[in-house]
Coordinates of C-alpha atoms and ligand atoms in Angstrom, one line a residue:
X1 CA -17.0 28.7 -8.3
X2 CA -16.0 28.5 -4.6
X3 CA -15.2 24.8 -4.1
X4 CA -16.3 25.1 -0.4
X5 CA -19.8 25.9 -1.7
X6 CA -20.2 22.4 -3.4
X7 CA -22.4 20.4 -1.1
X8 CA -23.0 17.5 -3.5
X9 CA -22.5 16.5 -7.2
X10 CA -25.9 17.9 -8.3
X11 CA -24.1 21.1 -9.1
X12 CA -22.6 19.4 -12.1
X13 CA -25.8 18.2 -13.7
X14 CA -26.6 21.5 -15.4
X15 CA -23.1 22.6 -16.2
X16 CA -22.0 23.2 -19.8
X17 CA -18.6 21.8 -21.1
X18 CA -17.0 25.2 -20.6
X19 CA -18.3 25.4 -17.1
X20 CA -17.0 21.9 -16.4
X21 CA -13.6 22.8 -17.8
X22 CA -13.4 25.9 -15.6
X23 CA -14.3 23.9 -12.5
X24 CA -11.7 21.3 -13.4
X25 CA -9.0 24.0 -13.5
X26 CA -10.1 25.3 -10.1
X27 CA -10.1 21.8 -8.7
X28 CA -6.6 21.2 -10.0
X29 CA -5.2 24.4 -8.5
X30 CA -6.9 23.6 -5.2
X31 CA -5.4 20.1 -5.1
X32 CA -1.9 21.3 -5.8
X33 CA -2.1 24.2 -3.3
X34 CA -3.8 22.1 -0.5
X35 CA -1.6 18.9 -0.9
X36 CA 1.5 21.2 -1.0
X37 CA 0.6 22.0 2.7
X38 CA -0.7 18.7 3.9
X39 CA 1.0 16.1 1.8
X40 CA -1.0 13.3 0.3
X41 CA -1.7 11.5 -3.0
X42 CA -1.1 14.1 -5.6
X43 CA -0.5 12.6 -9.0
X44 CA -3.3 10.1 -9.0
X45 CA -5.8 12.8 -8.1
X46 CA -4.5 15.3 -10.7
X47 CA -5.1 12.7 -13.3
X48 CA -8.7 11.9 -12.6
X49 CA -10.2 15.4 -12.3
X50 CA -12.3 15.2 -15.5
X51 CA -12.9 11.6 -15.0
X52 CA -14.4 11.9 -11.7
X53 CA -16.4 15.0 -12.6
X54 CA -17.8 13.3 -15.7
X55 CA -18.7 10.2 -13.6
X56 CA -20.7 12.4 -11.1
X57 CA -22.3 14.2 -14.0
X58 CA -23.6 11.1 -15.7
X59 CA -24.3 8.9 -12.8
X60 CA -26.4 9.6 -9.6
X61 CA -24.3 8.9 -6.6
X62 CA -25.1 7.4 -4.1
X63 CA -28.0 5.6 -5.9
X64 CA -25.5 4.7 -8.4
X65 CA -22.5 3.2 -6.5
X66 CA -19.1 4.6 -7.5
X67 CA -16.5 2.3 -6.0
X68 CA -13.0 3.8 -6.2
X69 CA -10.2 1.2 -6.1
X70 CA -7.7 1.8 -3.3
X71 CA -9.4 5.2 -2.7
X72 CA -6.2 7.2 -2.9
X73 CA -7.6 9.0 -6.0
X74 CA -10.8 9.9 -4.3
X75 CA -9.9 13.5 -3.5
X76 CA -11.9 14.9 -6.4
X77 CA -14.8 12.7 -5.4
X78 CA -14.5 14.2 -1.9
X79 CA -14.6 17.8 -3.1
X80 CA -17.6 17.1 -5.3
X81 CA -19.4 15.5 -2.3
X82 CA -19.1 18.5 0.0
X83 CA -15.7 18.0 1.7
X84 CA -13.5 20.7 0.2
X85 CA -13.6 22.7 3.5
X86 CA -11.9 19.9 5.4
X87 CA -8.8 19.4 3.0
X88 CA -6.6 21.4 5.4
X89 CA -6.9 18.5 7.8
X90 CA -6.2 15.8 5.3
X91 CA -4.6 12.7 6.8
X92 CA -4.0 14.3 10.1
X93 CA -5.2 13.4 13.5
X94 CA -9.0 13.5 13.5
X95 CA -9.0 15.1 10.1
X96 CA -10.2 14.0 6.7
X97 CA -9.1 10.6 5.7
X98 CA -6.9 10.1 2.7
X99 CA -9.1 7.3 1.5
X100 CA -12.8 6.9 1.2
X101 CA -14.7 6.5 4.5
X102 CA -18.3 5.5 4.9
X103 CA -18.6 7.6 8.0
X104 CA -17.5 10.7 6.0
X105 CA -20.1 10.6 3.3
X106 CA -23.0 8.6 1.9
X107 CA -21.2 8.8 -1.4
X108 CA -18.4 6.7 0.0
X109 CA -20.0 3.4 -0.7
X110 CA -17.0 1.1 -0.1
X111 CA -13.8 1.7 1.7
X112 CA -10.4 0.6 0.7
X113 CA -6.7 1.4 1.2
X114 CA -5.4 -1.9 -0.3
X115 CA -5.5 -2.1 -4.0
X116 CA -7.6 -4.2 -6.4
X117 CA -10.8 -4.8 -4.2
X118 CA -13.2 -2.7 -6.2
X119 CA -14.2 -5.3 -8.7
X120 CA -15.0 -8.0 -6.3
X121 CA -17.0 -5.4 -4.0
X122 CA -18.8 -4.4 -7.1
X123 CA -19.6 -8.0 -7.9
X124 CA -21.0 -8.4 -4.5
X125 CA -23.2 -5.3 -4.9
X126 CA -24.5 -6.6 -8.2
X127 CA -25.7 -9.9 -6.6
X128 CA -27.1 -8.0 -3.7
X129 CA -29.4 -6.1 -6.1
X130 CA -31.2 -9.3 -6.8
X131 CA -32.5 -9.2 -3.3
X132 CA -32.6 -5.6 -2.5
X133 CA -34.2 -4.7 -6.0
X134 CA -32.1 -1.5 -5.8
X135 CA -31.8 -0.4 -9.5
X136 CA -28.7 1.8 -9.2
X137 CA -25.8 1.2 -11.4
X138 CA -22.6 -0.4 -10.0
X139 CA -19.6 1.6 -11.3
X140 CA -16.0 0.4 -10.5
X141 CA -13.1 2.7 -11.1
X142 CA -9.8 0.8 -11.1
X143 CA -6.3 1.8 -12.3
X144 CA -4.2 -0.1 -14.7
X145 CA -1.7 -1.0 -11.8
X146 CA -4.5 -2.3 -9.6
X147 CA -6.2 -4.2 -12.4
X148 CA -3.1 -6.4 -12.9
X149 CA -3.4 -7.7 -9.4
X150 CA -4.7 -11.2 -8.8
X151 CA -7.8 -10.2 -6.8
X152 CA -9.0 -7.8 -9.6
X153 CA -8.3 -10.3 -12.3
X154 CA -10.3 -13.0 -10.5
X155 CA -13.3 -10.7 -10.2
X156 CA -12.9 -9.6 -13.9
X157 CA -13.0 -13.2 -14.8
X158 CA -16.0 -13.8 -12.6
X159 CA -18.2 -11.0 -13.7
X160 CA -17.5 -11.4 -17.5
X161 CA -19.3 -14.7 -17.5
X162 CA -22.7 -13.4 -16.4
X163 CA -24.3 -11.4 -19.2
X164 CA -27.6 -10.8 -17.2
X165 CA -25.7 -8.4 -15.0
X166 CA -24.3 -5.1 -16.1
X167 CA -21.2 -4.1 -14.1
X168 CA -19.6 -0.9 -15.4
X169 CA -15.7 -0.9 -15.1
X170 CA -13.9 2.2 -15.7
X171 CA -10.3 1.5 -16.3
X172 CA -8.2 4.5 -15.5
X173 CA -5.2 3.8 -17.6
X174 CA -2.2 6.3 -16.9
X175 CA 0.5 3.7 -17.7
X176 CA 1.7 4.0 -14.1
X177 CA 1.4 2.1 -10.9
X178 CA 3.2 4.1 -8.2
X179 CA 6.1 4.2 -10.6
X180 CA 6.2 2.7 -14.0
X181 CA 3.8 -0.2 -14.6
X182 CA 5.0 -3.7 -15.3
X183 CA 3.7 -6.9 -16.7
X184 CA 1.9 -8.2 -19.8
X185 CA -1.4 -6.4 -19.1
X186 CA 0.4 -3.0 -19.3
X187 CA 1.8 -4.2 -22.7
X188 CA -1.7 -5.2 -23.7
X189 CA -3.0 -1.7 -22.8
X190 CA -0.3 -0.1 -24.9
X191 CA -1.3 -2.3 -27.9
X192 CA -5.0 -1.2 -27.4
X193 CA -3.8 2.5 -27.4
X194 CA -1.7 1.8 -30.5
X195 CA -4.8 0.4 -32.2
X196 CA -6.5 3.7 -31.8
X197 CA -3.6 5.5 -33.4
X198 CA -3.5 2.9 -36.0
X199 CA -7.3 3.5 -36.9
X200 CA -6.6 7.3 -37.0
X201 CA -3.4 6.6 -39.3
X202 CA -5.4 4.3 -41.6
X203 CA -8.2 6.8 -42.1
X204 CA -5.6 9.6 -42.9
X205 CA -3.6 7.2 -45.2
X206 CA -6.8 6.2 -47.1
X207 CA -7.8 9.8 -47.6
X208 CA -4.3 10.9 -48.8
X209 CA -3.4 7.8 -50.9
X210 CA -6.4 5.9 -52.4
X211 CA -5.7 2.2 -52.5
X212 CA -3.0 2.4 -49.8
X213 CA -4.1 -0.8 -48.3
X214 CA -4.3 -3.1 -51.4
X215 CA -1.7 -5.6 -52.4
X216 CA 1.6 -5.4 -50.3
X217 CA -0.2 -2.7 -48.2
X218 CA -2.9 -5.2 -47.2
X219 CA -0.2 -7.7 -46.1
X220 CA 1.3 -5.1 -43.8
X221 CA -2.1 -4.2 -42.5
X222 CA -2.9 -7.8 -41.6
X223 CA 0.4 -8.0 -39.7
X224 CA -0.3 -4.8 -37.9
X225 CA -3.8 -6.0 -37.0
X226 CA -2.6 -9.3 -35.5
X227 CA -0.1 -7.3 -33.5
X228 CA -2.6 -4.7 -32.3
X229 CA -5.4 -7.1 -31.1
X230 CA -5.5 -6.2 -27.5
X231 CA -9.1 -5.0 -27.3
X232 CA -10.5 -8.5 -28.0
X233 CA -9.0 -9.7 -24.8
X234 CA -11.6 -7.8 -22.8
X235 CA -14.2 -8.8 -25.3
X236 CA -13.1 -12.4 -25.0
X237 CA -13.6 -12.1 -21.3
X238 CA -17.2 -11.2 -21.9
X239 CA -17.1 -7.4 -21.8
X240 CA -18.4 -4.9 -24.1
X241 CA -15.3 -2.7 -24.6
X242 CA -15.3 1.1 -25.1
X243 CA -12.1 3.0 -25.6
X244 CA -9.5 4.2 -25.2
X245 CA -11.2 7.5 -24.4
X246 CA -9.3 10.7 -23.8
X247 CA -9.6 11.1 -20.0
X248 CA -9.2 14.8 -20.1
X249 CA -11.9 15.6 -22.7
X250 CA -15.3 16.0 -21.1
X251 CA -17.2 15.5 -24.5
X252 CA -15.6 12.1 -24.9
X253 CA -16.0 11.1 -21.3
X254 CA -19.6 12.1 -21.1
X255 CA -20.4 10.2 -24.3
X256 CA -18.8 7.1 -23.2
X257 CA -20.2 7.0 -19.8
X258 CA -23.7 7.6 -21.1
X259 CA -23.3 4.7 -23.5
X260 CA -22.0 2.5 -20.6
X261 CA -25.0 3.5 -18.4
X262 CA -27.4 2.3 -21.2
X263 CA -25.4 -1.0 -21.6
X264 CA -27.2 -4.0 -20.1
X265 CA -24.3 -6.4 -20.1
X266 CA -20.8 -6.3 -18.5
X267 CA -18.8 -3.3 -20.0
X268 CA -15.4 -1.7 -19.7
X269 CA -14.7 1.9 -20.5
X270 CA -11.0 2.3 -21.1
X271 CA -10.0 5.8 -20.1
X272 CA -6.6 7.2 -20.9
X273 CA -5.3 9.7 -18.4
X274 CA -2.1 11.5 -17.6
X275 CA -0.9 10.9 -14.0
X276 CA -0.1 14.2 -12.4
X277 CA -1.9 16.2 -15.1
X278 CA -1.5 20.0 -14.8
X279 CA 1.6 20.0 -12.5
X280 CA 4.8 19.6 -14.4
X281 CA 7.0 18.0 -11.8
X282 CA 4.3 15.5 -11.2
X283 CA 3.5 14.8 -14.9
X284 CA 7.2 14.2 -15.5
X285 CA 7.7 11.9 -12.5
X286 CA 8.5 8.3 -13.6
X287 CA 9.5 7.0 -10.2
X288 CA 6.5 7.7 -8.1
X289 CA 8.0 10.6 -6.1
X290 CA 4.7 12.6 -6.6
X291 CA 2.4 9.6 -6.2
X292 CA 2.3 10.3 -2.4
X293 CA 4.1 13.4 -1.3
X294 CA 5.1 15.1 1.9
X295 CA 4.4 18.9 2.1
X296 CA 6.3 20.5 -0.8
X297 CA 7.3 23.7 -2.4
X298 CA 5.0 24.2 -5.6
X299 CA 7.7 26.1 -7.4
X300 CA 10.6 23.7 -6.9
X301 CA 8.6 20.6 -6.2
X302 CA 11.0 19.9 -3.3
X303 CA 9.8 18.6 0.0
X304 CA 9.6 21.2 2.7
X305 CA 9.8 19.0 5.7
X306 CA 13.3 17.9 6.8
X307 CA 12.4 14.2 7.2
X308 CA 13.5 12.9 3.7
X309 CA 17.1 13.9 4.5
X310 CA 17.1 11.7 7.5
X311 CA 17.9 8.1 7.3
X312 CA 15.0 5.8 7.6
X313 CA 15.0 2.1 8.5
X314 CA 13.8 1.3 4.9
X315 CA 16.8 3.2 3.6
X316 CA 19.2 1.4 6.0
X317 CA 17.9 -1.9 4.7
X318 CA 18.2 -0.8 1.1
X319 CA 21.8 0.4 1.7
X320 CA 22.7 -2.8 3.3
X321 CA 21.3 -4.9 0.4
X322 CA 23.1 -2.7 -2.2
X323 CA 26.3 -3.3 -0.5
X324 CA 25.7 -7.0 0.1
X325 CA 24.7 -7.5 -3.6
X326 CA 28.1 -6.1 -4.6
X327 CA 29.8 -8.9 -2.5
X328 CA 27.5 -11.8 -3.2
X329 CA 25.9 -12.7 -6.5
X330 CA 23.3 -14.9 -5.0
X331 CA 21.2 -12.1 -3.6
X332 CA 17.9 -11.0 -5.3
X333 CA 15.3 -8.5 -4.0
X334 CA 11.6 -8.9 -4.7
X335 CA 9.1 -6.2 -4.2
X336 CA 5.4 -6.0 -5.0
X337 CA 5.1 -2.5 -6.4
X338 CA 6.9 -0.7 -3.6
X339 CA 10.3 0.3 -5.0
X340 CA 9.8 4.0 -4.1
X341 CA 8.1 3.3 -0.7
X342 CA 10.9 1.0 0.4
X343 CA 13.5 3.3 -0.8
X344 CA 15.0 0.6 -3.2
X345 CA 15.7 3.0 -6.0
X346 CA 19.4 3.1 -5.2
X347 CA 19.5 -0.7 -5.2
X348 CA 17.9 -0.8 -8.7
X349 CA 20.5 1.7 -10.0
X350 CA 23.3 -0.3 -8.6
X351 CA 21.9 -3.8 -9.5
X352 CA 19.2 -3.4 -12.1
X353 CA 18.9 -7.1 -12.7
X354 CA 18.8 -8.1 -9.1
X355 CA 15.5 -6.5 -8.2
X356 CA 12.2 -7.9 -9.3
X357 CA 9.2 -5.7 -9.1
X358 CA 6.1 -8.0 -9.6
X359 CA 3.5 -5.2 -9.4
X360 CA 0.7 -5.4 -7.0
X361 CA 1.0 -9.1 -6.5
X362 CA 2.0 -9.8 -2.9
X363 CA 1.0 -13.6 -3.3
X364 CA 3.2 -14.0 -6.3
X365 CA 6.0 -12.1 -4.7
X366 CA 6.0 -14.5 -1.7
X367 CA 5.8 -17.8 -3.7
X368 CA 8.4 -16.5 -6.2
X369 CA 10.7 -16.0 -3.2
X370 CA 10.1 -19.6 -2.1
X371 CA 10.8 -20.9 -5.7
X372 CA 14.0 -18.8 -6.0
X373 CA 15.2 -19.9 -2.5
X374 CA 14.7 -23.6 -3.4
X375 CA 16.7 -23.0 -6.5
X376 CA 19.8 -21.7 -4.7
X377 CA 19.3 -18.0 -4.7
X378 CA 18.9 -15.9 -1.6
X379 CA 15.9 -13.7 -2.0
X380 CA 15.0 -10.7 0.2
X381 CA 11.2 -10.1 0.0
X382 CA 10.7 -6.5 0.8
X383 CA 7.1 -6.0 1.7
X384 CA 4.9 -3.6 3.8
X385 CA 3.4 -5.2 7.0
X386 CA -0.1 -4.4 5.8
X387 CA 0.3 -5.7 2.4
X388 CA 1.9 -8.9 3.6
X389 CA -1.6 -9.7 4.9
X390 CA -2.4 -10.6 1.3
X391 CA 0.2 -13.4 1.3
X392 CA -0.4 -15.2 4.5
X393 CA -1.0 -18.5 2.8
X394 CA 2.0 -18.1 0.7
X395 CA 4.3 -17.5 3.6
X396 CA 2.9 -20.5 5.5
X397 CA 2.4 -22.9 2.7
X398 CA 5.3 -22.1 0.4
X399 CA 8.0 -20.4 2.3
X400 CA 7.7 -21.7 5.9
X401 CA 6.7 -25.3 5.1
X402 CA 9.5 -25.7 2.6
X403 CA 11.9 -24.2 5.2
X404 CA 12.9 -21.9 2.4
X405 CA 15.8 -19.6 2.9
X406 CA 13.8 -16.4 2.3
X407 CA 14.5 -13.3 4.3
X408 CA 11.3 -11.3 4.6
X409 CA 11.8 -7.6 5.3
X410 CA 8.6 -6.3 6.7
X411 CA 8.6 -2.5 6.2
X412 CA 6.1 -0.1 7.9
X413 CA 5.8 -2.4 10.9
X414 CA 3.7 -0.6 13.7
X415 CA 1.7 2.5 13.5
X416 CA 2.0 4.1 10.1
X417 CA 0.4 7.6 10.6
X418 CA -1.3 9.4 7.8
X419 CA -2.5 6.4 5.9
X420 CA -4.4 5.1 8.8
X421 CA -6.5 2.0 9.6
X422 CA -6.2 0.2 6.2
X423 CA -2.3 0.5 6.4
X424 CA -1.4 -0.1 10.1
X425 CA 1.4 -2.6 10.5
X426 CA 0.0 -4.1 13.6
X427 CA -1.3 -7.5 12.5
X428 CA 1.8 -9.3 11.2
X429 CA 3.0 -10.6 14.6
X430 CA -0.2 -12.5 15.3
X431 CA -0.4 -13.5 11.7
X432 CA 3.1 -15.0 11.6
X433 CA 4.1 -16.0 15.1
X434 CA 2.3 -19.3 15.1
X435 CA 3.7 -20.3 11.7
X436 CA 6.2 -23.1 12.2
X437 CA 9.9 -22.6 11.1
X438 CA 9.7 -18.8 11.2
X439 CA 12.1 -16.7 13.0
X440 CA 10.9 -13.1 13.7
X441 CA 13.2 -10.3 14.6
X442 CA 12.6 -6.6 15.2
X443 CA 15.7 -4.3 15.8
X444 CA 15.7 -1.3 18.2
X445 CA 18.0 0.7 15.8
X446 CA 20.2 0.4 12.7
X447 CA 23.1 -1.3 14.3
X448 CA 21.0 -4.0 15.6
X449 CA 19.3 -4.3 12.2
X450 CA 22.6 -4.8 10.5
X451 CA 23.6 -7.4 13.1
X452 CA 20.4 -9.2 12.4
X453 CA 20.8 -9.1 8.7
X454 CA 24.4 -10.2 9.0
X455 CA 23.1 -13.2 11.0
X456 CA 20.3 -13.9 8.6
X457 CA 22.4 -13.9 5.5
X458 CA 25.4 -15.7 6.9
X459 CA 24.3 -18.1 9.5
X460 CA 20.6 -18.7 9.5
X461 CA 18.8 -21.5 7.7
X462 CA 15.1 -21.3 6.9
X463 CA 12.8 -18.4 6.7
X464 CA 13.7 -15.3 8.6
X465 CA 11.5 -12.3 9.1
X466 CA 12.9 -8.9 10.1
X467 CA 10.4 -6.1 10.9
X468 CA 11.1 -2.4 10.8
X469 CA 9.1 0.7 11.4
X470 CA 8.3 3.8 9.3
X471 CA 10.1 6.9 10.1
X472 CA 13.5 8.4 10.7
X473 CA 16.4 6.6 12.4
X474 CA 19.5 8.5 12.5
X475 CA 21.7 6.5 14.8
X476 CA 24.2 4.7 12.5
X477 CA 25.7 5.4 9.2
X478 CA 27.1 2.7 6.9
X479 CA 30.0 1.8 9.2
X480 CA 27.6 -0.4 11.1
X481 CA 27.5 -2.6 8.1
X482 CA 29.9 -5.2 9.5
X483 CA 28.2 -5.4 13.0
X484 CA 28.7 -8.8 14.7
X485 CA 25.8 -11.1 13.7
X486 CA 23.0 -11.2 16.3
X487 CA 21.6 -14.7 16.5
X488 CA 18.1 -15.2 18.3
X489 CA 18.5 -13.9 21.9
X490 CA 17.3 -11.0 24.0
X491 CA 19.2 -8.3 25.9
X492 CA 18.7 -7.2 29.4
X493 CA 19.3 -3.4 29.6
X494 CA 18.7 -2.5 33.2
X495 CA 18.6 -4.4 36.4
X496 CA 15.7 -2.9 38.4
X497 CA 14.2 -5.4 40.7
X498 CA 10.6 -4.2 41.3
X499 CA 9.1 -4.9 37.9
X500 CA 10.1 -6.2 34.5
X501 CA 9.2 -4.5 31.2
X502 CA 9.7 -6.5 28.0
X503 CA 9.4 -4.8 24.7
X504 CA 11.1 -4.3 21.3
X505 CA 11.7 -1.8 18.6
X506 CA 12.7 1.9 18.7
X507 CA 10.9 2.5 22.0
X508 CA 13.6 0.3 23.7
X509 CA 16.0 3.2 23.8
X510 CA 13.5 5.7 24.9
X511 CA 12.6 3.4 27.9
X512 CA 16.2 2.8 28.6
X513 CA 16.9 6.5 28.7
X514 CA 13.8 7.2 30.9
X515 CA 14.6 4.4 33.4
X516 CA 18.2 5.6 33.8
X517 CA 17.1 9.3 34.1
X518 CA 14.5 8.7 36.7
X519 CA 16.3 5.8 38.5
X520 CA 13.2 3.6 38.1
X521 CA 13.5 0.1 39.7
X522 CA 12.6 -1.6 36.5
X523 CA 14.3 -4.4 34.6
X524 CA 14.1 -3.6 30.9
X525 CA 14.4 -6.4 28.4
X526 CA 14.8 -5.9 24.7
X527 CA 12.9 -8.8 23.1
X528 CA 14.6 -8.2 19.7
X529 CA 13.4 -11.7 18.7
X530 CA 9.7 -12.0 18.9
X531 CA 10.2 -15.7 17.8
X532 CA 11.7 -17.6 19.3
X533 CA 11.4 -16.4 22.8
X534 CA 14.6 -16.3 24.9
X535 CA 13.8 -19.1 27.2
X536 CA 16.9 -18.7 29.5
X537 CA 16.2 -15.1 29.9
X538 CA 12.6 -15.9 30.8
X539 CA 13.6 -18.5 33.3
X540 CA 15.4 -15.7 35.0
X541 CA 12.6 -13.2 35.1
X542 CA 11.2 -12.4 38.6
X543 CA 7.6 -13.6 38.4
X544 CA 6.8 -12.5 41.9
X545 CA 7.0 -8.9 40.7
X546 CA 4.9 -7.3 38.1
X547 CA 5.7 -8.0 34.5
X548 CA 4.7 -5.7 31.7
X549 CA 4.9 -6.5 28.0
X550 CA 4.6 -3.8 25.3
X551 CA 4.1 -4.2 21.7
X552 CA 3.2 -1.8 18.9
X553 CA 1.0 -4.5 17.6
X554 CA -2.3 -6.2 18.5
X555 CA -2.2 -7.9 21.8
X556 CA -4.1 -10.9 20.7
X557 CA -1.7 -13.4 19.4
X558 CA 1.3 -11.2 20.2
X559 CA 4.6 -11.3 22.1
X560 CA 2.8 -10.8 25.5
X561 CA 0.5 -13.7 25.0
X562 CA 3.4 -16.0 23.9
X563 CA 5.5 -15.0 26.9
X564 CA 2.6 -15.6 29.3
X565 CA 1.9 -19.0 27.8
X566 CA 5.6 -19.9 28.0
X567 CA 5.8 -18.9 31.7
X568 CA 2.6 -20.8 32.6
X569 CA 3.9 -23.9 30.7
X570 CA 7.2 -23.7 32.7
X571 CA 5.4 -23.4 36.0
X572 CA 6.3 -19.9 36.5
X573 CA 2.9 -18.2 37.0
X574 CA 3.4 -14.6 37.2
X575 CA 1.8 -12.7 40.2
X576 CA 0.9 -9.8 38.0
X577 CA 1.2 -9.8 34.1
X578 CA 0.0 -6.9 32.1
X579 CA 0.0 -6.9 28.3
X580 CA 0.1 -3.5 26.6
X581 CA -0.7 -3.0 22.9
X582 CA -3.5 -2.5 20.6
X583 CA -6.8 -4.2 21.6
X584 CA -9.8 -4.8 19.4
X585 CA -9.7 -1.7 17.3
X586 CA -8.8 -0.3 13.9
X587 CA -6.4 2.4 14.6
X588 CA -7.4 5.5 12.6
X589 CA -5.1 7.8 10.6
X590 CA -3.2 10.6 12.4
X591 CA 0.3 11.3 13.7
X592 CA 2.0 8.2 15.2
X593 CA 2.8 10.0 18.5
X594 CA -0.9 11.1 18.8
X595 CA -2.1 7.4 18.3
X596 CA 0.4 6.0 20.7
X597 CA -0.8 8.6 23.4
X598 CA -4.4 8.0 22.6
X599 CA -4.0 4.3 23.2
X600 CA -1.8 4.7 26.3
X601 CA 1.3 3.2 24.7
X602 CA 3.7 6.1 24.7
X603 CA 6.7 6.0 27.1
X604 CA 5.1 8.4 29.7
X605 CA 1.8 6.6 29.8
X606 CA 3.5 3.1 30.0
X607 CA 5.8 4.3 32.8
X608 CA 2.8 5.9 34.6
X609 CA 1.0 2.5 34.4
X610 CA 4.1 0.8 35.8
X611 CA 4.3 3.3 38.7
X612 CA 0.6 2.9 39.5
X613 CA 0.9 -0.8 39.7
X614 CA 4.0 -0.5 41.9
X615 CA 2.2 2.0 44.2
X616 CA -0.9 -0.2 44.5
Ligands
TPP701 C1 -2.4 -4.6 -1.8 C2 -1.7 -3.3 -2.1 N1 -0.4 -3.4 -2.6 C3 0.2 -2.1 -2.7 C4 -0.4 -1.0 -2.5 C5 0.3 0.4 -2.7 N2 -0.3 1.2 -3.7 C6 -1.1 2.2 -3.6 S1 -1.6 2.8 -4.9 C7 -0.6 1.9 -6.0 C8 -0.6 2.1 -7.4 C9 -1.9 1.9 -8.0 O1 -1.7 2.1 -9.3 P1 -3.0 2.3 -10.3 O2 -4.0 1.3 -9.8 O3 -2.6 2.3 -11.7 O4 -3.6 3.7 -9.8 P2 -2.9 5.1 -10.1 O5 -2.4 5.7 -8.8 O6 -1.9 5.1 -11.1 O7 -4.1 6.0 -10.5 C10 0.0 1.0 -5.1 C11 1.0 -0.1 -5.6 C12 -1.8 -1.0 -2.0 N3 -2.5 0.1 -1.8 N4 -2.3 -2.2 -1.9

């Protein structure tokens, strides 16, 4: 069947198992081929081909709401809901989103990007049914990684208590988060899977050796049973439990989903899938390399873009930490499930006991860092800007209030590109800049990053935040490691007298080059510390001439507002003050450069604005 011809999931309704299997094979081949060109979330989607098809066969979307947690595994759902023809534009500017989007399809009932929201969203939809009288089912599809997060566990606890409502939770258990899963819940799921094997074993043993489980055998069996008692945990929480089901066998999936549909109390269907199913490099991947991929060669599995060979800021941070941990034994790194994303694999190899991956648990990661710091260890909390949003209270209440010596490395600060609106790193400055005791830095390059880290680890007391962007930074190799510490201060990089431009990050160098090349009469200030402001440099800024601030962040609550407030408070009212950055908008997915241009924040657009102001 031509996948482009699928307009909606009704095509599945009359299909036989053989036809479903054949379509599943086509979908898998299509995913591998298409993602090899565009990049995207490969493994998670390959794992849920049969699962998603079976859901769409048994349930009637959108009357029945299918809520996909995160949404990164929603590609099969997209194909079945008429979007196969747009896959060549996946995650590109103005193209198909890599997550579910309500404006793409009526079948996308709830959007995400951050993990573990599906159960709470479903709980809300269940309550809404009391008023709307909508009688559709509410089906939540969540991975074993996401289920272990606090948000998911809270909603699991909440929904289990109400036996009048009938949420259907589909647990997609592939024993993996991005990389290997961690925590007790993953052990519990293993126990449950073992129980199934045990049942099969017991049946076989009874057939072969009558009386196998009498006397001493019975004792062994009792022991085994106590060990393998995982399933009752879900039952104890109030759910009818079905599983584990083979997630690649249509007959099993269809049967289980039909039973769940008839159930009139909370139920969980535990589906066992293989992450990356059908593509060997992806099936064998234990580190998360194929979870989210760049364009790749299908035969070798190797990336076809040059980017990975370049040195990223994440990599520079990881290299620094790896070397530092050789010198100092009080350094620990904490990450909430992002070892691969933040390129910490090398650190783990070098210092396996010094990295703690807490799973998708940003709040726990932040408070753990505080606890560690107050116990004499120097933790580096490595966290994406977007996911730090989950841990605002923990940063404020546990880290900052205690003046804990935690260094927070904010990865993916700024525009992130293909992941889009749910992942943009443009909210952490407003979120953190008003928090007492925090110092916030953002280097323009690797050398500056190392100078800041040297300062943070050797001279700074209290919490220290260092932000760095996604993408390649090729300026300095490891020899920058011993760079002189850079304490809070700004640097003035050109001495033009007609206007001042204050900014930070990688764009500083681009502006410096453009100002020099075009002999522009602009004073350029590198505000490498967003907090504290450099009061002595601000005292020296010419407020009779236009001042521009530029940040790859939201303007409200950002650096520009802080500078303006400071100047006004110090009786230096600027004649003309323009704050450039993102206004009230969620910035969609697409190439970073495209987005910067679209919002008028690229070097050329900014300099054009400065020129216009000077000319007027
Ligand atoms: C709050 C939050 N933290 C981290 C992530 C990054 N992330 C995306 S998918 C994923 C793993 C999810 O694992 P699982 O739920 O088991 O789904 P799978 O991909 O294995 O199917 C992680 C950590 C995220 N999206 N949201």
